[in-house]
Amino acid sequence: NAGVTQTPKFRVLKTGQSMTLLCAQDMNHEYMYWYRQDPGMGLRLIHYSVGEGTTAKGEVPDGYNVSRLKKQNFLLGLESAAPSQTSVYFCASSYRAGGNQPQHFGDGTRLSIL
Amino acid sequence: EDQVTQSPEALRLQEGESSSLNCSYTVSGLRGLFWYRQDPGKGPEFLFTLYSAGEEKEKERLKATLTKKESFLHITAPKPEDSATYLCAVQAGRDDKIIFGKGTRLHILP
């Protein structure tokens, strides 16, 4: 079982460049999330989606955009990368929200902005 | 303000030395508390969900417990392969907001 797959695994960008991170899940989950993880900060929610065609802002949405055109895919875009966006990005999915639905995570995309 | 605090930040134990990790929380309307394990270079891996005070869950050498203010992850006779970062997350409120703690880095020495 693939679960949650993130592409690419590593990327180095120059300041001002743009890129898109792809997340794909094969568990037919309704909810999908994008987090960033920084040393000493824990996981912080960037954007999330409660279903195909819907997106919402999380705790740290500035500088990022997302799209959920298909149920199984959730894309995270950086329009003009900044060094402050150097981080490890994790995608997660869950069947739905609610206290009994754990999130399933991908293995992350390590992004460096020079 | 909703908060999740994990302690200690880091813990070094000898193989076989039992201990507990703490996750304390202040939220309104707890829907669930989750424990995850994260290995270096990997994403968090789900371990347990706890819903109400008094509940306990067990898996191999791990046991998670929940009170109204905190959760403990008890590790009994740990092995080196239990070394990882353990994350606690709380889901709460009408909007089902999920808040993660910063984790406890556990290192088991052989």
mmCIF file of C-alpha atoms in Angstrom:
data_model
loop_
_atom_site.group_PDB
_atom_site.id
_atom_site.type_symbol
_atom_site.label_atom_id
_atom_site.label_comp_id
_atom_site.label_asym_id
_atom_site.label_seq_id
_atom_site.Cartn_x
_atom_site.Cartn_y
_atom_site.Cartn_z
ATOM 1 C CA ASN A 1 0.000 0.000 0.000
ATOM 2 C CA ALA A 2 1.423 3.368 -1.065
ATOM 3 C CA GLY A 3 -0.554 5.489 1.434
ATOM 4 C CA VAL A 4 0.539 9.117 1.081
ATOM 5 C CA THR A 5 3.209 9.872 -1.513
ATOM 6 C CA GLN A 6 5.026 13.201 -1.771
ATOM 7 C CA THR A 7 6.957 14.432 -4.791
ATOM 8 C CA PRO A 8 9.770 15.519 -4.921
ATOM 9 C CA LYS A 9 11.666 14.282 -1.852
ATOM 10 C CA PHE A 10 14.337 16.998 -2.053
ATOM 11 C CA ARG A 11 14.602 20.315 -3.852
ATOM 12 C CA VAL A 12 16.884 23.344 -3.824
ATOM 13 C CA LEU A 13 15.526 26.644 -5.129
ATOM 14 C CA LYS A 14 16.853 30.141 -5.545
ATOM 15 C CA THR A 15 15.026 33.062 -3.963
ATOM 16 C CA GLY A 16 12.183 34.193 -6.215
ATOM 17 C CA GLN A 17 11.748 30.884 -8.033
ATOM 18 C CA SER A 18 8.439 29.061 -8.007
ATOM 19 C CA MET A 19 7.611 25.402 -7.573
ATOM 20 C CA THR A 20 4.800 22.990 -6.804
ATOM 21 C CA LEU A 21 4.874 20.147 -4.312
ATOM 22 C CA LEU A 22 2.606 17.201 -5.083
ATOM 23 C CA CYS A 23 0.818 14.987 -2.600
ATOM 24 C CA ALA A 24 -1.102 11.907 -3.644
ATOM 25 C CA GLN A 25 -3.113 9.517 -1.448
ATOM 26 C CA ASP A 26 -4.681 6.198 -2.409
ATOM 27 C CA MET A 27 -6.881 5.685 0.686
ATOM 28 C CA ASN A 28 -9.946 7.567 -0.613
ATOM 29 C CA HIS A 29 -9.578 10.098 2.214
ATOM 30 C CA GLU A 30 -11.725 13.224 2.215
ATOM 31 C CA TYR A 31 -9.389 15.483 4.194
ATOM 32 C CA MET A 32 -5.873 16.477 3.177
ATOM 33 C CA TYR A 33 -3.380 18.770 4.888
ATOM 34 C CA TRP A 34 -0.053 20.507 4.271
ATOM 35 C CA TYR A 35 2.299 21.098 7.217
ATOM 36 C CA ARG A 36 5.770 22.504 7.596
ATOM 37 C CA GLN A 37 8.151 21.233 10.265
ATOM 38 C CA ASP A 38 10.973 23.420 11.523
ATOM 39 C CA PRO A 39 13.435 22.749 14.384
ATOM 40 C CA GLY A 40 11.956 23.812 17.702
ATOM 41 C CA MET A 41 8.605 24.748 16.119
ATOM 42 C CA GLY A 42 6.833 21.460 15.687
ATOM 43 C CA LEU A 43 4.350 20.815 12.903
ATOM 44 C CA ARG A 44 2.457 23.887 11.711
ATOM 45 C CA LEU A 45 -0.569 23.715 9.421
ATOM 46 C CA ILE A 46 -0.264 25.688 6.172
ATOM 47 C CA HIS A 47 -3.481 24.846 4.298
ATOM 48 C CA TYR A 48 -5.993 22.056 4.320
ATOM 49 C CA SER A 49 -8.859 20.681 2.248
ATOM 50 C CA VAL A 50 -12.079 19.045 3.391
ATOM 51 C CA GLY A 51 -12.900 17.684 -0.044
ATOM 52 C CA GLU A 52 -12.344 17.913 -3.780
ATOM 53 C CA GLY A 53 -12.492 21.517 -4.973
ATOM 54 C CA THR A 54 -12.262 23.055 -1.470
ATOM 55 C CA THR A 55 -9.322 24.561 0.400
ATOM 56 C CA ALA A 56 -8.868 26.568 3.601
ATOM 57 C CA LYS A 57 -6.086 28.451 5.384
ATOM 58 C CA GLY A 58 -4.241 27.019 8.331
ATOM 59 C CA GLU A 59 -1.933 28.609 10.862
ATOM 60 C CA VAL A 60 0.828 29.809 8.473
ATOM 61 C CA PRO A 61 -0.671 30.251 4.974
ATOM 62 C CA ASP A 62 1.224 33.348 3.761
ATOM 63 C CA GLY A 63 3.402 32.768 0.694
ATOM 64 C CA TYR A 64 1.684 29.492 -0.234
ATOM 65 C CA ASN A 65 -1.235 28.485 -2.439
ATOM 66 C CA VAL A 66 -2.970 25.127 -2.756
ATOM 67 C CA SER A 67 -5.319 23.322 -5.090
ATOM 68 C CA ARG A 68 -7.418 20.155 -4.778
ATOM 69 C CA LEU A 69 -8.719 19.471 -8.277
ATOM 70 C CA LYS A 70 -8.899 15.709 -7.716
ATOM 71 C CA LYS A 71 -9.815 13.944 -4.479
ATOM 72 C CA GLN A 72 -6.566 12.005 -4.368
ATOM 73 C CA ASN A 73 -4.210 14.940 -5.028
ATOM 74 C CA PHE A 74 -3.323 18.053 -3.039
ATOM 75 C CA LEU A 75 -0.834 20.520 -4.494
ATOM 76 C CA LEU A 76 1.176 23.111 -2.576
ATOM 77 C CA GLY A 77 2.610 26.021 -4.556
ATOM 78 C CA LEU A 78 5.279 28.555 -3.759
ATOM 79 C CA GLU A 79 4.915 31.473 -6.177
ATOM 80 C CA SER A 80 8.080 33.359 -5.173
ATOM 81 C CA ALA A 81 10.254 31.330 -2.814
ATOM 82 C CA ALA A 82 11.916 33.037 0.145
ATOM 83 C CA PRO A 83 14.694 31.734 2.454
ATOM 84 C CA SER A 84 12.154 31.686 5.325
ATOM 85 C CA GLN A 85 10.336 28.921 3.459
ATOM 86 C CA THR A 86 13.288 26.551 3.866
ATOM 87 C CA SER A 87 11.709 23.679 5.748
ATOM 88 C CA VAL A 88 10.500 20.102 5.608
ATOM 89 C CA TYR A 89 6.988 19.911 4.191
ATOM 90 C CA PHE A 90 4.627 17.095 5.134
ATOM 91 C CA CYS A 91 1.355 16.157 3.540
ATOM 92 C CA ALA A 92 -1.249 14.219 5.498
ATOM 93 C CA SER A 93 -4.687 12.821 4.877
ATOM 94 C CA SER A 94 -7.561 11.536 6.988
ATOM 95 C CA TYR A 95 -10.868 9.876 6.232
ATOM 96 C CA ARG A 96 -12.635 12.896 7.697
ATOM 97 C CA ALA A 97 -12.199 15.287 10.570
ATOM 98 C CA GLY A 98 -13.320 14.272 14.010
ATOM 99 C CA GLY A 99 -11.820 12.835 17.155
ATOM 100 C CA ASN A 100 -11.469 9.300 15.880
ATOM 101 C CA GLN A 101 -9.718 9.909 12.593
ATOM 102 C CA PRO A 102 -5.903 9.927 12.743
ATOM 103 C CA GLN A 103 -3.861 11.553 10.023
ATOM 104 C CA HIS A 104 -1.634 9.536 7.716
ATOM 105 C CA PHE A 105 1.564 11.300 6.696
ATOM 106 C CA GLY A 106 3.908 11.151 3.740
ATOM 107 C CA ASP A 107 7.671 11.089 4.223
ATOM 108 C CA GLY A 108 8.146 14.766 3.469
ATOM 109 C CA THR A 109 9.751 17.097 0.963
ATOM 110 C CA ARG A 110 12.976 18.739 2.101
ATOM 111 C CA LEU A 111 13.109 22.198 0.538
ATOM 112 C CA SER A 112 16.042 24.609 0.686
ATOM 113 C CA ILE A 113 15.757 28.177 -0.573
ATOM 114 C CA LEU A 114 19.079 29.860 -1.271
ATOM 115 C CA GLU B 1 -5.217 29.989 23.932
ATOM 116 C CA ASP B 2 -5.188 26.314 22.983
ATOM 117 C CA GLN B 3 -1.840 24.717 23.771
ATOM 118 C CA VAL B 4 -0.135 21.340 23.718
ATOM 119 C CA THR B 5 3.117 20.950 25.658
ATOM 120 C CA GLN B 6 5.321 17.868 25.632
ATOM 121 C CA SER B 7 7.978 17.052 28.179
ATOM 122 C CA PRO B 8 10.777 16.345 28.388
ATOM 123 C CA GLU B 9 12.176 17.697 25.121
ATOM 124 C CA ALA B 10 14.720 14.891 25.034
ATOM 125 C CA LEU B 11 15.236 11.706 27.037
ATOM 126 C CA ARG B 12 18.098 9.232 27.079
ATOM 127 C CA LEU B 13 17.461 5.825 28.651
ATOM 128 C CA GLN B 14 19.399 2.611 28.979
ATOM 129 C CA GLU B 15 17.887 -0.415 27.274
ATOM 130 C CA GLY B 16 15.324 -1.912 29.652
ATOM 131 C CA GLU B 17 14.904 1.297 31.678
ATOM 132 C CA SER B 18 11.182 2.120 31.730
ATOM 133 C CA SER B 19 9.940 5.714 31.693
ATOM 134 C CA SER B 20 7.067 7.994 30.665
ATOM 135 C CA LEU B 21 6.616 10.873 28.248
ATOM 136 C CA ASN B 22 4.130 13.624 29.070
ATOM 137 C CA CYS B 23 1.701 15.579 26.883
ATOM 138 C CA SER B 24 -0.272 18.290 28.703
ATOM 139 C CA TYR B 25 -2.989 20.253 26.964
ATOM 140 C CA THR B 26 -5.301 23.205 27.473
ATOM 141 C CA VAL B 27 -8.076 23.148 24.875
ATOM 142 C CA SER B 28 -11.812 23.601 24.724
ATOM 143 C CA GLY B 29 -13.861 20.646 23.622
ATOM 144 C CA LEU B 30 -11.378 17.782 23.279
ATOM 145 C CA ARG B 31 -12.369 15.483 20.406
ATOM 146 C CA GLY B 32 -9.341 13.215 20.524
ATOM 147 C CA LEU B 33 -5.679 12.942 21.459
ATOM 148 C CA PHE B 34 -3.227 11.247 19.119
ATOM 149 C CA TRP B 35 0.262 9.852 19.627
ATOM 150 C CA TYR B 36 2.648 9.518 16.688
ATOM 151 C CA ARG B 37 6.167 8.194 16.281
ATOM 152 C CA GLN B 38 8.558 9.942 13.901
ATOM 153 C CA ASP B 39 11.845 8.422 12.742
ATOM 154 C CA PRO B 40 14.594 10.608 11.214
ATOM 155 C CA GLY B 41 13.837 11.467 7.600
ATOM 156 C CA LYS B 42 10.311 10.045 7.807
ATOM 157 C CA GLY B 43 6.819 11.326 8.358
ATOM 158 C CA PRO B 44 4.930 10.793 11.633
ATOM 159 C CA GLU B 45 3.468 7.315 12.043
ATOM 160 C CA PHE B 46 0.183 6.928 13.913
ATOM 161 C CA LEU B 47 0.306 4.997 17.209
ATOM 162 C CA PHE B 48 -2.821 5.645 19.300
ATOM 163 C CA THR B 49 -6.018 7.657 19.595
ATOM 164 C CA LEU B 50 -7.512 8.399 23.026
ATOM 165 C CA TYR B 51 -10.961 9.940 23.386
ATOM 166 C CA SER B 52 -11.866 10.332 27.048
ATOM 167 C CA ALA B 53 -10.304 10.540 30.491
ATOM 168 C CA GLY B 54 -9.440 7.155 31.920
ATOM 169 C CA GLU B 55 -8.916 5.518 28.551
ATOM 170 C CA GLU B 56 -5.786 3.418 27.941
ATOM 171 C CA LYS B 57 -4.320 1.874 24.788
ATOM 172 C CA GLU B 58 -1.397 -0.547 24.479
ATOM 173 C CA LYS B 59 0.894 -1.660 21.682
ATOM 174 C CA GLU B 60 3.920 -3.834 22.389
ATOM 175 C CA ARG B 61 6.088 -1.891 24.880
ATOM 176 C CA LEU B 62 3.978 1.279 24.680
ATOM 177 C CA LYS B 63 0.939 2.239 26.727
ATOM 178 C CA ALA B 64 -0.895 5.541 26.374
ATOM 179 C CA THR B 65 -3.166 6.958 29.071
ATOM 180 C CA LEU B 66 -5.383 10.036 29.220
ATOM 181 C CA THR B 67 -6.628 12.338 31.975
ATOM 182 C CA LYS B 68 -8.594 15.579 31.679
ATOM 183 C CA LYS B 69 -5.379 17.615 31.505
ATOM 184 C CA GLU B 70 -2.668 15.349 30.140
ATOM 185 C CA SER B 71 -1.646 12.134 28.472
ATOM 186 C CA PHE B 72 1.270 9.854 29.237
ATOM 187 C CA LEU B 73 3.103 7.518 26.905
ATOM 188 C CA HIS B 74 4.627 4.810 29.082
ATOM 189 C CA ILE B 75 7.529 2.840 27.631
ATOM 190 C CA THR B 76 8.233 -0.459 29.367
ATOM 191 C CA ALA B 77 11.649 -2.135 29.009
ATOM 192 C CA PRO B 78 12.532 -0.135 25.881
ATOM 193 C CA LYS B 79 14.839 -1.395 23.153
ATOM 194 C CA PRO B 80 17.171 0.651 20.907
ATOM 195 C CA GLU B 81 14.636 0.375 18.077
ATOM 196 C CA ASP B 82 12.205 2.429 20.177
ATOM 197 C CA SER B 83 14.484 5.452 19.640
ATOM 198 C CA ALA B 84 12.485 8.116 17.790
ATOM 199 C CA THR B 85 10.677 11.398 18.290
ATOM 200 C CA TYR B 86 7.227 10.936 19.816
ATOM 201 C CA LEU B 87 4.596 13.537 18.899
ATOM 202 C CA CYS B 88 1.344 14.288 20.652
ATOM 203 C CA ALA B 89 -1.551 16.009 18.866
ATOM 204 C CA VAL B 90 -4.916 17.194 20.121
ATOM 205 C CA GLN B 91 -8.077 17.674 18.066
ATOM 206 C CA ALA B 92 -10.531 20.086 19.653
ATOM 207 C CA GLY B 93 -13.205 22.692 19.190
ATOM 208 C CA ARG B 94 -16.143 23.039 16.837
ATOM 209 C CA ASP B 95 -13.754 23.395 13.903
ATOM 210 C CA ASP B 96 -11.847 20.197 14.848
ATOM 211 C CA LYS B 97 -8.577 22.117 14.954
ATOM 212 C CA ILE B 98 -5.503 19.887 15.330
ATOM 213 C CA ILE B 99 -2.627 21.139 17.478
ATOM 214 C CA PHE B 100 0.704 19.328 17.640
ATOM 215 C CA GLY B 101 3.191 19.400 20.464
ATOM 216 C CA LYS B 102 6.871 19.882 19.669
ATOM 217 C CA GLY B 103 7.735 16.286 20.471
ATOM 218 C CA THR B 104 10.021 14.317 22.766
ATOM 219 C CA ARG B 105 13.253 12.920 21.286
ATOM 220 C CA LEU B 106 13.794 9.510 22.848
ATOM 221 C CA HIS B 107 17.173 7.770 22.637
ATOM 222 C CA ILE B 108 17.570 4.235 23.982
ATOM 223 C CA LEU B 109 21.167 3.213 24.607
ATOM 224 C CA PRO B 110 22.106 -0.462 24.129
#
